[in-house]
Tab-separated table of C-alpha atoms and ligand atoms in Angstrom:
chain	number	residue	atom	x	y	z
A	1	MET	CA	192.731	-58.388	181.201
A	2	THR	CA	194.000	-56.085	178.237
A	3	SER	CA	197.628	-56.238	177.407
A	4	ALA	CA	197.452	-52.592	179.022
A	5	HIS	CA	197.505	-54.382	182.222
A	6	LEU	CA	200.536	-56.568	181.362
A	7	THR	CA	202.939	-54.279	182.366
A	8	PHE	CA	206.440	-54.780	183.753
A	9	ASP	CA	205.685	-53.921	187.274
A	10	HIS	CA	203.310	-57.093	187.407
A	11	THR	CA	206.577	-59.374	187.493
A	12	SER	CA	208.793	-56.879	189.052
A	13	ASP	CA	208.506	-58.741	192.797
A	14	LYS	CA	209.387	-61.812	190.872
A	15	ILE	CA	212.908	-60.843	189.601
A	16	ALA	CA	215.994	-62.997	191.125
A	17	ASN	CA	217.970	-61.739	193.714
A	18	ARG	CA	221.029	-61.861	191.166
A	19	VAL	CA	219.299	-59.317	188.842
A	20	VAL	CA	218.018	-56.866	191.142
A	21	LYS	CA	221.540	-56.387	192.294
A	22	MET	CA	222.725	-55.674	188.679
A	23	ARG	CA	223.562	-52.467	187.352
A	24	SER	CA	223.392	-51.113	183.805
A	25	SER	CA	226.602	-50.733	181.861
A	26	ALA	CA	227.449	-46.955	181.988
A	27	VAL	CA	229.039	-47.529	178.568
A	28	ARG	CA	225.752	-49.051	177.176
A	29	ASP	CA	223.887	-46.470	178.809
A	30	LEU	CA	226.070	-43.966	176.986
A	31	PHE	CA	225.774	-45.200	173.236
A	32	ALA	CA	222.393	-43.419	173.048
A	33	ALA	CA	224.124	-39.967	173.771
A	34	ALA	CA	227.014	-41.113	171.542
A	35	SER	CA	224.858	-41.160	168.403
A	36	ASN	CA	224.252	-37.332	168.691
A	37	PRO	CA	226.506	-35.684	165.964
A	38	ASN	CA	227.270	-32.674	167.832
A	39	ILE	CA	228.782	-34.882	170.713
A	40	ILE	CA	232.274	-36.310	170.510
A	41	SER	CA	232.488	-39.811	172.388
A	42	LEU	CA	235.106	-40.846	174.488
A	43	SER	CA	233.154	-43.607	176.057
A	44	GLY	CA	232.844	-46.506	173.916
A	45	GLY	CA	235.587	-49.196	173.106
A	46	MET	CA	234.095	-49.718	169.423
A	47	PRO	CA	237.002	-50.604	167.004
A	48	ASP	CA	236.712	-48.426	163.747
A	49	VAL	CA	235.232	-51.162	161.427
A	50	SER	CA	235.091	-48.548	158.427
A	51	LEU	CA	238.868	-49.449	158.246
A	52	LEU	CA	238.011	-52.882	157.097
A	53	PRO	CA	238.389	-53.339	153.520
A	54	HIS	CA	235.036	-54.436	151.628
A	55	ALA	CA	236.557	-56.786	149.399
A	56	ALA	CA	237.838	-58.961	151.969
A	57	ILE	CA	234.650	-58.902	153.890
A	58	ARG	CA	232.722	-59.774	150.508
A	59	LYS	CA	235.317	-62.671	150.067
A	60	ALA	CA	234.996	-64.198	153.423
A	61	THR	CA	230.944	-63.945	153.696
A	62	ARG	CA	230.737	-65.409	150.004
A	63	ALA	CA	232.197	-68.704	151.182
A	64	ALA	CA	229.463	-68.980	153.940
A	65	CYS	CA	226.655	-68.093	151.345
A	66	ASP	CA	227.905	-70.262	148.595
A	67	ASP	CA	230.322	-73.316	148.907
A	68	GLU	CA	229.667	-74.281	152.608
A	69	ARG	CA	226.098	-72.597	153.096
A	70	ALA	CA	225.066	-76.297	154.074
A	71	VAL	CA	227.180	-76.348	157.341
A	72	ALA	CA	227.081	-72.718	157.584
A	73	LEU	CA	223.180	-72.475	157.906
A	74	GLN	CA	223.186	-75.550	160.289
A	75	TYR	CA	223.555	-76.289	164.065
A	76	GLY	CA	227.349	-77.193	164.497
A	77	SER	CA	229.096	-78.683	167.657
A	78	THR	CA	229.117	-77.003	171.007
A	79	ASP	CA	232.769	-76.491	171.227
A	80	GLY	CA	232.756	-74.910	167.729
A	81	ARG	CA	234.011	-75.987	163.995
A	82	VAL	CA	237.356	-77.826	163.996
A	83	GLU	CA	238.497	-75.679	160.954
A	84	THR	CA	237.937	-72.270	163.062
A	85	LYS	CA	239.897	-73.919	165.778
A	86	ARG	CA	242.885	-74.455	163.638
A	87	VAL	CA	243.026	-71.011	162.584
A	88	PHE	CA	242.915	-69.835	166.286
A	89	CYS	CA	245.597	-72.304	166.960
A	90	ASP	CA	247.574	-70.338	164.285
A	91	LEU	CA	246.711	-66.948	165.862
A	92	MET	CA	248.018	-68.057	169.269
A	93	ARG	CA	251.290	-69.621	167.770
A	94	ASP	CA	251.855	-66.148	166.287
A	95	ILE	CA	251.911	-64.678	170.075
A	96	GLY	CA	253.933	-67.576	171.585
A	97	VAL	CA	251.306	-70.011	172.725
A	98	ARG	CA	251.384	-73.424	171.332
A	99	ALA	CA	247.763	-74.680	171.286
A	100	LYS	CA	246.129	-77.765	169.754
A	101	PRO	CA	242.129	-77.721	168.219
A	102	GLU	CA	241.228	-80.004	171.429
A	103	ASN	CA	242.182	-77.254	173.607
A	104	VAL	CA	240.123	-74.830	171.913
A	105	MET	CA	236.423	-73.862	172.053
A	106	ILE	CA	234.929	-71.298	170.272
A	107	THR	CA	232.376	-68.782	171.892
A	108	THR	CA	230.185	-66.233	171.175
A	109	GLY	CA	232.775	-63.496	171.637
A	110	ALA	CA	234.835	-63.405	174.765
A	111	GLN	CA	231.956	-61.877	176.617
A	112	GLU	CA	230.257	-65.146	176.523
A	113	ALA	CA	233.417	-67.099	177.925
A	114	LEU	CA	233.319	-64.663	180.961
A	115	ASP	CA	229.969	-65.535	181.614
A	116	LEU	CA	230.567	-69.357	181.057
A	117	ILE	CA	233.590	-69.373	183.311
A	118	ALA	CA	231.691	-67.670	185.999
A	119	LYS	CA	228.661	-70.027	185.759
A	120	THR	CA	230.803	-73.093	185.665
A	121	PHE	CA	232.914	-72.086	188.758
A	122	VAL	CA	231.246	-69.661	190.894
A	123	ASN	CA	228.891	-70.392	193.816
A	124	PRO	CA	227.676	-67.324	195.538
A	125	GLY	CA	230.110	-65.867	197.886
A	126	ASP	CA	233.074	-67.452	196.313
A	127	ILE	CA	236.068	-65.058	195.804
A	128	VAL	CA	237.058	-64.135	192.336
A	129	LEU	CA	240.003	-61.652	191.895
A	130	ALA	CA	240.590	-58.975	189.383
A	131	GLU	CA	242.457	-55.800	188.536
A	132	GLY	CA	240.458	-52.873	190.139
A	133	PRO	CA	239.607	-51.056	188.166
A	134	THR	CA	238.528	-53.892	185.642
A	135	TYR	CA	236.421	-54.703	182.536
A	136	LEU	CA	232.830	-53.659	183.674
A	137	GLY	CA	231.730	-56.390	181.082
A	138	ALA	CA	233.213	-58.799	183.185
A	139	LEU	CA	231.843	-57.224	186.532
A	140	GLN	CA	228.378	-57.741	184.975
A	141	ALA	CA	228.993	-61.237	183.622
A	142	PHE	CA	230.579	-62.356	187.041
A	143	SER	CA	227.963	-60.424	189.292
A	144	ALA	CA	225.383	-62.764	187.904
A	145	TYR	CA	226.615	-65.739	190.054
A	146	GLU	CA	227.150	-63.383	193.199
A	147	PRO	CA	230.704	-63.623	194.004
A	148	ASP	CA	232.896	-61.743	196.373
A	149	ILE	CA	234.920	-60.014	193.740
A	150	ARG	CA	238.269	-58.411	195.357
A	151	CYS	CA	240.271	-55.825	193.439
A	152	ILE	CA	243.924	-55.704	193.140
A	153	PRO	CA	245.126	-52.093	192.177
A	154	PHE	CA	247.696	-51.761	189.199
A	155	ASP	CA	250.588	-49.344	188.437
A	156	ASP	CA	252.078	-48.588	185.195
A	157	GLU	CA	253.653	-52.105	185.398
A	158	GLY	CA	250.269	-53.988	185.684
A	159	MET	CA	248.561	-55.703	188.780
A	160	ARG	CA	250.758	-55.137	191.930
A	161	MET	CA	252.149	-58.442	192.944
A	162	ASP	CA	252.505	-57.114	196.321
A	163	LEU	CA	249.146	-56.195	197.178
A	164	LEU	CA	248.051	-59.375	195.356
A	165	GLU	CA	250.256	-61.514	197.917
A	166	GLU	CA	248.689	-59.422	200.901
A	167	GLU	CA	245.075	-60.393	199.593
A	168	LEU	CA	246.200	-63.906	199.171
A	169	ALA	CA	247.556	-63.980	202.552
A	170	ARG	CA	244.239	-62.860	203.875
A	171	ILE	CA	242.424	-65.683	201.949
A	172	GLY	CA	244.771	-68.223	202.887
A	173	LYS	CA	246.133	-71.040	201.011
A	174	GLY	CA	243.735	-73.648	199.357
A	175	ASN	CA	240.868	-71.929	200.374
A	176	PRO	CA	237.959	-73.769	198.358
A	177	ARG	CA	236.290	-70.450	197.999
A	178	LEU	CA	238.973	-68.666	195.786
A	179	LYS	CA	237.965	-69.764	192.308
A	180	PHE	CA	240.084	-67.600	189.903
A	181	LEU	CA	241.796	-64.401	189.194
A	182	TYR	CA	240.828	-62.713	185.958
A	183	THR	CA	243.385	-60.458	184.339
A	184	ILE	CA	243.722	-58.354	181.176
A	185	PRO	CA	247.526	-58.214	180.964
A	186	ASN	CA	247.429	-56.127	177.995
A	187	PHE	CA	246.452	-52.568	177.591
A	188	GLN	CA	244.278	-53.134	180.246
A	189	ASN	CA	240.546	-51.931	179.923
A	190	PRO	CA	239.962	-49.583	181.418
A	191	GLY	CA	243.467	-48.884	182.802
A	192	GLY	CA	245.536	-48.929	179.352
A	193	VAL	CA	248.599	-50.621	181.628
A	194	THR	CA	250.260	-53.911	180.605
A	195	MET	CA	251.684	-56.412	182.913
A	196	VAL	CA	255.494	-56.620	182.967
A	197	PRO	CA	257.131	-59.821	182.375
A	198	ALA	CA	258.410	-60.517	185.875
A	199	ARG	CA	255.136	-59.615	187.199
A	200	ARG	CA	253.488	-62.385	184.714
A	201	LYS	CA	255.865	-64.867	185.968
A	202	ARG	CA	255.176	-64.315	189.619
A	203	LEU	CA	251.497	-64.450	189.227
A	204	ILE	CA	251.831	-67.689	187.727
A	205	GLU	CA	253.988	-69.045	190.688
A	206	LEU	CA	251.286	-67.522	193.037
A	207	SER	CA	248.677	-69.400	191.204
A	208	HIS	CA	250.419	-72.584	191.666
A	209	GLU	CA	251.138	-72.056	195.370
A	210	TYR	CA	247.598	-70.766	196.205
A	211	GLY	CA	245.600	-73.255	194.190
A	212	PHE	CA	243.381	-70.558	192.004
A	213	MET	CA	242.939	-70.589	188.262
A	214	VAL	CA	244.193	-67.661	186.227
A	215	VAL	CA	241.826	-66.234	183.524
A	216	GLU	CA	243.706	-64.228	180.958
A	217	ASP	CA	241.379	-61.986	178.783
A	218	ASP	CA	243.375	-60.673	175.819
A	219	PRO	CA	241.128	-58.772	173.159
A	220	TYR	CA	243.851	-56.089	172.658
A	221	GLY	CA	247.384	-57.935	172.591
A	222	ARG	CA	247.761	-57.345	168.882
A	223	LEU	CA	247.021	-53.682	168.800
A	224	ARG	CA	250.662	-52.723	170.094
A	225	TYR	CA	251.801	-49.369	169.198
A	226	GLU	CA	255.083	-49.186	170.998
A	227	GLY	CA	257.380	-51.677	172.688
A	228	GLY	CA	258.040	-55.504	172.321
A	229	HIS	CA	255.782	-58.103	172.356
A	230	VAL	CA	255.295	-59.961	175.896
A	231	LEU	CA	254.811	-63.382	176.198
A	232	PRO	CA	251.066	-64.200	177.420
A	233	LEU	CA	250.563	-65.869	180.594
A	234	LYS	CA	249.428	-68.747	178.607
A	235	ALA	CA	252.667	-69.163	177.386
A	236	LEU	CA	253.783	-69.477	180.800
A	237	SER	CA	251.463	-71.845	181.929
A	238	ASP	CA	249.200	-74.597	180.498
A	239	ASP	CA	246.868	-74.260	183.139
A	240	VAL	CA	245.808	-70.735	182.307
A	241	VAL	CA	242.606	-70.060	180.717
A	242	TYR	CA	243.219	-67.840	178.004
A	243	LEU	CA	240.072	-65.615	176.025
A	244	GLY	CA	240.725	-64.600	172.497
A	245	THR	CA	238.356	-62.567	170.368
A	246	VAL	CA	238.114	-61.169	166.973
A	247	SER	CA	236.351	-58.430	167.938
A	248	LYS	CA	239.119	-55.875	167.946
A	249	VAL	CA	241.240	-57.369	165.071
A	250	PHE	CA	238.452	-58.042	162.930
A	251	ALA	CA	234.875	-57.098	163.675
A	252	PRO	CA	232.717	-57.335	166.732
A	253	GLY	CA	229.575	-57.774	164.959
A	254	LEU	CA	230.844	-61.427	164.126
A	255	ARG	CA	230.417	-62.088	167.721
A	256	THR	CA	233.403	-64.923	167.540
A	257	GLY	CA	235.841	-65.461	170.510
A	258	TRP	CA	237.816	-68.527	171.731
A	259	VAL	CA	238.942	-70.149	174.925
A	260	VAL	CA	242.109	-72.068	175.013
A	261	ALA	CA	242.294	-74.278	178.252
A	262	PRO	CA	242.828	-77.429	179.590
A	263	LYS	CA	240.593	-80.100	178.358
A	264	SER	CA	239.161	-81.060	181.968
A	265	VAL	CA	238.098	-77.045	181.979
A	266	LEU	CA	236.541	-77.004	178.434
A	267	ALA	CA	234.507	-80.242	179.322
A	268	LYS	CA	232.824	-78.353	182.072
A	269	ILE	CA	232.111	-75.433	180.041
A	270	ASN	CA	231.014	-77.179	177.125
A	271	LEU	CA	228.235	-78.773	179.363
A	272	VAL	CA	227.086	-75.090	180.346
A	273	LYS	CA	227.306	-73.782	177.069
A	274	GLN	CA	224.899	-76.498	175.988
A	275	GLY	CA	222.262	-74.885	178.034
A	276	THR	CA	223.198	-71.223	176.994
A	277	ASP	CA	223.075	-71.392	173.125
A	278	LEU	CA	223.581	-75.222	172.016
A	279	CYS	CA	226.260	-73.957	169.859
A	280	GLY	CA	227.834	-70.786	168.428
A	281	SER	CA	226.965	-69.149	164.701
A	282	ALA	CA	228.390	-71.720	162.083
A	283	PHE	CA	228.074	-68.923	159.558
A	284	ASN	CA	230.050	-66.464	161.591
A	285	GLN	CA	232.545	-69.142	162.070
A	286	VAL	CA	232.887	-69.855	158.585
A	287	VAL	CA	233.407	-66.128	157.863
A	288	VAL	CA	235.917	-65.678	160.391
A	289	GLU	CA	237.966	-68.739	158.832
A	290	HIS	CA	237.818	-67.338	155.432
A	291	TYR	CA	238.761	-64.051	156.548
A	292	PHE	CA	242.130	-65.183	158.245
A	293	THR	CA	242.791	-67.738	155.669
A	294	ASP	CA	242.153	-66.078	152.516
A	295	THR	CA	242.317	-62.274	152.961
A	296	PRO	CA	245.314	-60.002	153.807
A	297	TRP	CA	244.101	-59.607	157.187
A	298	GLN	CA	247.716	-59.002	158.515
A	299	LYS	CA	247.741	-55.490	156.024
A	300	THR	CA	244.475	-54.617	157.723
A	301	LEU	CA	245.663	-55.138	161.065
A	302	ARG	CA	248.592	-53.059	160.409
A	303	THR	CA	246.164	-50.574	159.035
A	304	PHE	CA	244.229	-50.776	162.559
A	305	VAL	CA	247.457	-50.489	164.333
A	306	ASN	CA	248.627	-47.156	162.494
A	307	THR	CA	245.434	-45.537	162.803
A	308	TYR	CA	244.939	-46.203	166.593
A	309	ARG	CA	248.422	-45.101	167.115
A	310	THR	CA	247.915	-41.738	165.675
A	311	ARG	CA	244.797	-41.206	167.638
A	312	ARG	CA	246.390	-42.077	170.775
A	313	ASP	CA	249.185	-39.669	169.894
A	314	ALA	CA	246.675	-36.998	169.414
A	315	MET	CA	244.971	-37.813	172.870
A	316	LEU	CA	248.020	-37.935	174.883
A	317	ALA	CA	249.239	-34.576	173.445
A	318	ALA	CA	245.887	-33.021	174.001
A	319	LEU	CA	245.946	-34.272	177.679
A	320	ASP	CA	249.515	-32.800	178.413
A	321	GLU	CA	248.401	-29.508	176.704
A	322	HIS	CA	244.984	-29.085	178.404
A	323	PHE	CA	244.578	-31.013	181.425
A	324	PRO	CA	245.280	-29.450	184.942
A	325	PRO	CA	248.383	-30.574	186.849
A	326	GLU	CA	246.041	-32.057	189.492
A	327	ALA	CA	245.065	-34.947	186.727
A	328	SER	CA	247.215	-37.951	186.068
A	329	TRP	CA	246.592	-40.583	183.393
A	330	THR	CA	248.224	-43.669	182.072
A	331	ARG	CA	250.144	-43.876	178.749
A	332	PRO	CA	249.024	-47.132	176.920
A	333	GLU	CA	251.379	-48.729	174.813
A	334	GLY	CA	248.508	-50.238	172.994
A	335	GLY	CA	244.729	-51.103	172.981
A	336	PHE	CA	242.017	-48.417	173.380
A	337	PHE	CA	241.930	-46.485	176.549
A	338	VAL	CA	243.383	-44.070	178.974
A	339	TRP	CA	242.630	-43.868	182.765
A	340	VAL	CA	242.484	-40.528	184.129
A	341	THR	CA	242.628	-39.788	187.944
A	342	LEU	CA	241.189	-36.535	189.388
A	343	PRO	CA	241.466	-35.089	192.569
A	344	ASP	CA	239.246	-37.025	194.764
A	345	TYR	CA	236.786	-34.023	195.326
A	346	VAL	CA	235.822	-34.500	191.802
A	347	ASP	CA	232.760	-37.041	191.066
A	348	THR	CA	233.166	-38.050	187.560
A	349	GLY	CA	229.413	-39.427	187.571
A	350	SER	CA	227.996	-36.072	188.499
A	351	MET	CA	230.037	-34.131	186.184
A	352	LEU	CA	229.040	-36.397	183.140
A	353	GLY	CA	225.825	-34.053	182.725
A	354	ALA	CA	228.045	-30.810	182.402
A	355	ALA	CA	230.242	-32.511	179.908
A	356	LEU	CA	227.528	-33.811	177.799
A	357	GLU	CA	226.385	-30.132	177.598
A	358	HIS	CA	229.930	-29.273	176.612
A	359	GLY	CA	229.762	-31.802	173.577
A	360	VAL	CA	231.810	-34.635	175.088
A	361	THR	CA	231.274	-38.132	177.101
A	362	TYR	CA	233.760	-40.294	178.899
A	363	THR	CA	233.058	-43.254	181.016
A	364	PRO	CA	232.869	-42.517	184.809
A	365	GLY	CA	235.330	-44.705	186.680
A	366	ASP	CA	233.103	-46.266	189.526
A	367	GLY	CA	231.499	-48.639	187.066
A	368	PHE	CA	234.778	-50.329	186.676
A	369	PHE	CA	234.731	-51.366	190.555
A	370	PRO	CA	232.266	-54.000	192.036
A	371	ASP	CA	231.225	-52.051	194.803
A	372	GLY	CA	230.408	-49.100	192.420
A	373	LYS	CA	231.889	-46.425	194.687
A	374	THR	CA	235.530	-46.750	194.408
A	375	GLY	CA	236.754	-44.649	191.462
A	376	LYS	CA	234.430	-41.947	191.346
A	377	ASN	CA	236.937	-39.419	190.885
A	378	CYS	CA	238.329	-41.380	187.786
A	379	MET	CA	237.123	-41.743	184.177
A	380	ARG	CA	238.030	-44.090	181.246
A	381	ILE	CA	238.467	-42.059	177.958
A	382	ALA	CA	238.918	-44.081	174.724
A	383	PHE	CA	240.719	-42.961	171.552
A	384	CYS	CA	239.824	-45.873	169.486
A	385	TYR	CA	236.887	-44.355	167.511
A	386	GLU	CA	237.208	-40.554	166.793
A	387	SER	CA	239.589	-38.669	164.521
A	388	PRO	CA	242.688	-37.254	165.799
A	389	GLU	CA	241.084	-33.685	165.649
A	390	ASN	CA	237.938	-34.885	167.107
A	391	LEU	CA	240.011	-36.333	169.990
A	392	ALA	CA	242.012	-33.096	170.433
A	393	GLU	CA	238.735	-31.016	170.435
A	394	ALA	CA	237.103	-33.402	173.189
A	395	VAL	CA	240.031	-33.442	175.344
A	396	LYS	CA	240.023	-29.638	175.283
A	397	ARG	CA	236.091	-29.680	175.956
A	398	LEU	CA	236.698	-31.952	178.776
A	399	ALA	CA	239.390	-30.003	180.384
A	400	GLY	CA	237.413	-26.791	180.474
A	401	VAL	CA	234.431	-28.934	182.465
A	402	ILE	CA	237.285	-30.213	184.659
A	403	ASN	CA	238.806	-26.763	185.356
A	404	GLU	CA	235.319	-25.530	186.114
A	405	ARG	CA	235.240	-27.816	188.889
A	406	LEU	CA	238.688	-27.407	190.213
A	407	GLU	CA	238.001	-23.525	190.157
A	408	LEU	CA	234.807	-24.021	191.961
A	409	TYR	CA	236.331	-25.961	194.619
A	410	ARG	CA	239.436	-23.318	195.075
A	411	ALA	CA	236.619	-20.681	195.519
A	412	PHE	CA	234.959	-22.848	198.114
A	413	ILE	CA	238.168	-23.030	199.872
A	414	ASP	CA	239.043	-19.506	199.445
A	415	ALA	CA	235.702	-18.672	200.914
A	416	GLY	CA	236.233	-20.976	204.009
A	417	ALA	CA	233.068	-22.308	202.761
A	418	LEU	CA	234.886	-26.155	203.252
A	419	PRO	CA	236.372	-26.342	206.526
A	420	ASN	CA	236.922	-30.025	205.940
A	421	ALA	CA	238.750	-30.257	202.438
A	422	GLY	CA	238.715	-34.260	202.645
A	423	ARG	CA	235.029	-34.211	202.102
A	424	ALA	CA	234.989	-31.885	199.586
A	425	ASP	CA	233.033	-33.696	196.768
A	426	ALA	CA	230.180	-31.488	198.032
A	427	ALA	CA	231.898	-28.840	196.029
A	428	SER	CA	231.658	-30.856	192.761
A	429	ARG	CA	227.912	-31.777	193.733
A	430	SER	CA	226.955	-28.282	194.035
A	431	GLY	CA	228.801	-27.632	190.818
A	432	THR	CA	226.659	-29.741	188.815
A	433	GLN	CA	223.781	-27.664	190.178
A	434	SER	CA	225.280	-24.420	189.061
B	1	LIG	C1	238.710	-56.925	178.250
B	1	LIG	C2	237.652	-57.230	177.362
B	1	LIG	N1	237.047	-58.256	177.190
B	1	LIG	C3	235.960	-58.769	176.574
B	1	LIG	C4	235.484	-57.966	176.032
B	1	LIG	C5	234.268	-58.535	175.010
B	1	LIG	O1	234.702	-58.955	173.944
B	1	LIG	P1	233.799	-59.804	172.479
B	1	LIG	O2	233.272	-58.634	171.615
B	1	LIG	O3	234.685	-60.419	172.310
B	1	LIG	O4	232.715	-60.320	173.366
B	1	LIG	C6	235.755	-56.862	175.780
B	1	LIG	C7	235.062	-55.497	175.079
B	1	LIG	O5	235.256	-54.506	174.893
B	1	LIG	C8	237.014	-56.143	176.621
B	1	LIG	O6	237.437	-54.867	176.476
């Protein structure tokens, strides 16, 4: 048999069910389009690493190449270098959490931690709770283990505790299928909203009452542009499993994150990680240690915060100016994202082609829900990467595309072509073809 016969189709009927069910991340798919210089991308959540000072990077990397290369180039322990753990304990102390190195594990970004947690705790059919919409990388990681993911809506104050309580009442106290609740309490991805202190307190109470683990994912917590620091869930209860990452405050290319959790949880995750990658990159851990101990990283963080604040303000001002009154959106106090809700007859997935033609991309809302159906009239727009001028231009272009849809819909209504306005997403579909 020649290699030409060894096509992928040859094995396609052998793929595991959990992979057949997986959907590609719309964001990953959009990266290709985003590389076109004529298109302004509001789709990816990439930090602007051009803001990092070269001298600091060189200094941190030199340590891994010179003095510490013997350890940096070698396998390390599965849970990570103790020196790196100490650095992360210091970062945790700044945000109000007292953590000891024995409660810390280093991971290959927070993404690996999401996979390890699901792999450790979830049997097919187990219940996982999360904000809806939620981070699509978490949905991808969890879905491999075939959970029943139930979404709890949020409002401007974060996850709705009244709706969580209703869901918990349906699930029942002590239900062994309920494994954990996943939340991004600060500047949620994709919602941009922050959970207020009273809801954080209530969430912890409910976790104790109903016996579920809380997984707190906090990549954006230090990127606050207004308002005061809110204590993490981890500061309210030792039982919380906290996920940190250097991706948004330093560089995602280092693929370094950490978990702070009770020792019993870490011991199990450690076993699973051994089978996944033996250990994370010691080289990258050495670089991260030096970055956070020997370079003025707080100054760089201030640059990040000031830059992203200006970009957020530019996006919000452009939304106020150009978006139609039928649209609503969140006003994030930090992080990277604004969540936009359009009338329910607009399908943001089918609108994406028109947006690309107008030179702008965004992420359609349905990818942030496990059923792939909810949120079709929503979109996530990111302000982290483009200049304020580009953001203003992108929002203007997007408003043009949306207004075309709305006008088309109104024309259908006026012409009496849509007797049932509730099913009007036919209007947006035919709009795609026009
Ligand atoms: C909420 C959330 N969690 C986790 C991640 C993954 O982070 P990391 O780069 O540390 O794997 C991201 C990345 O965008 C994110 O937004």
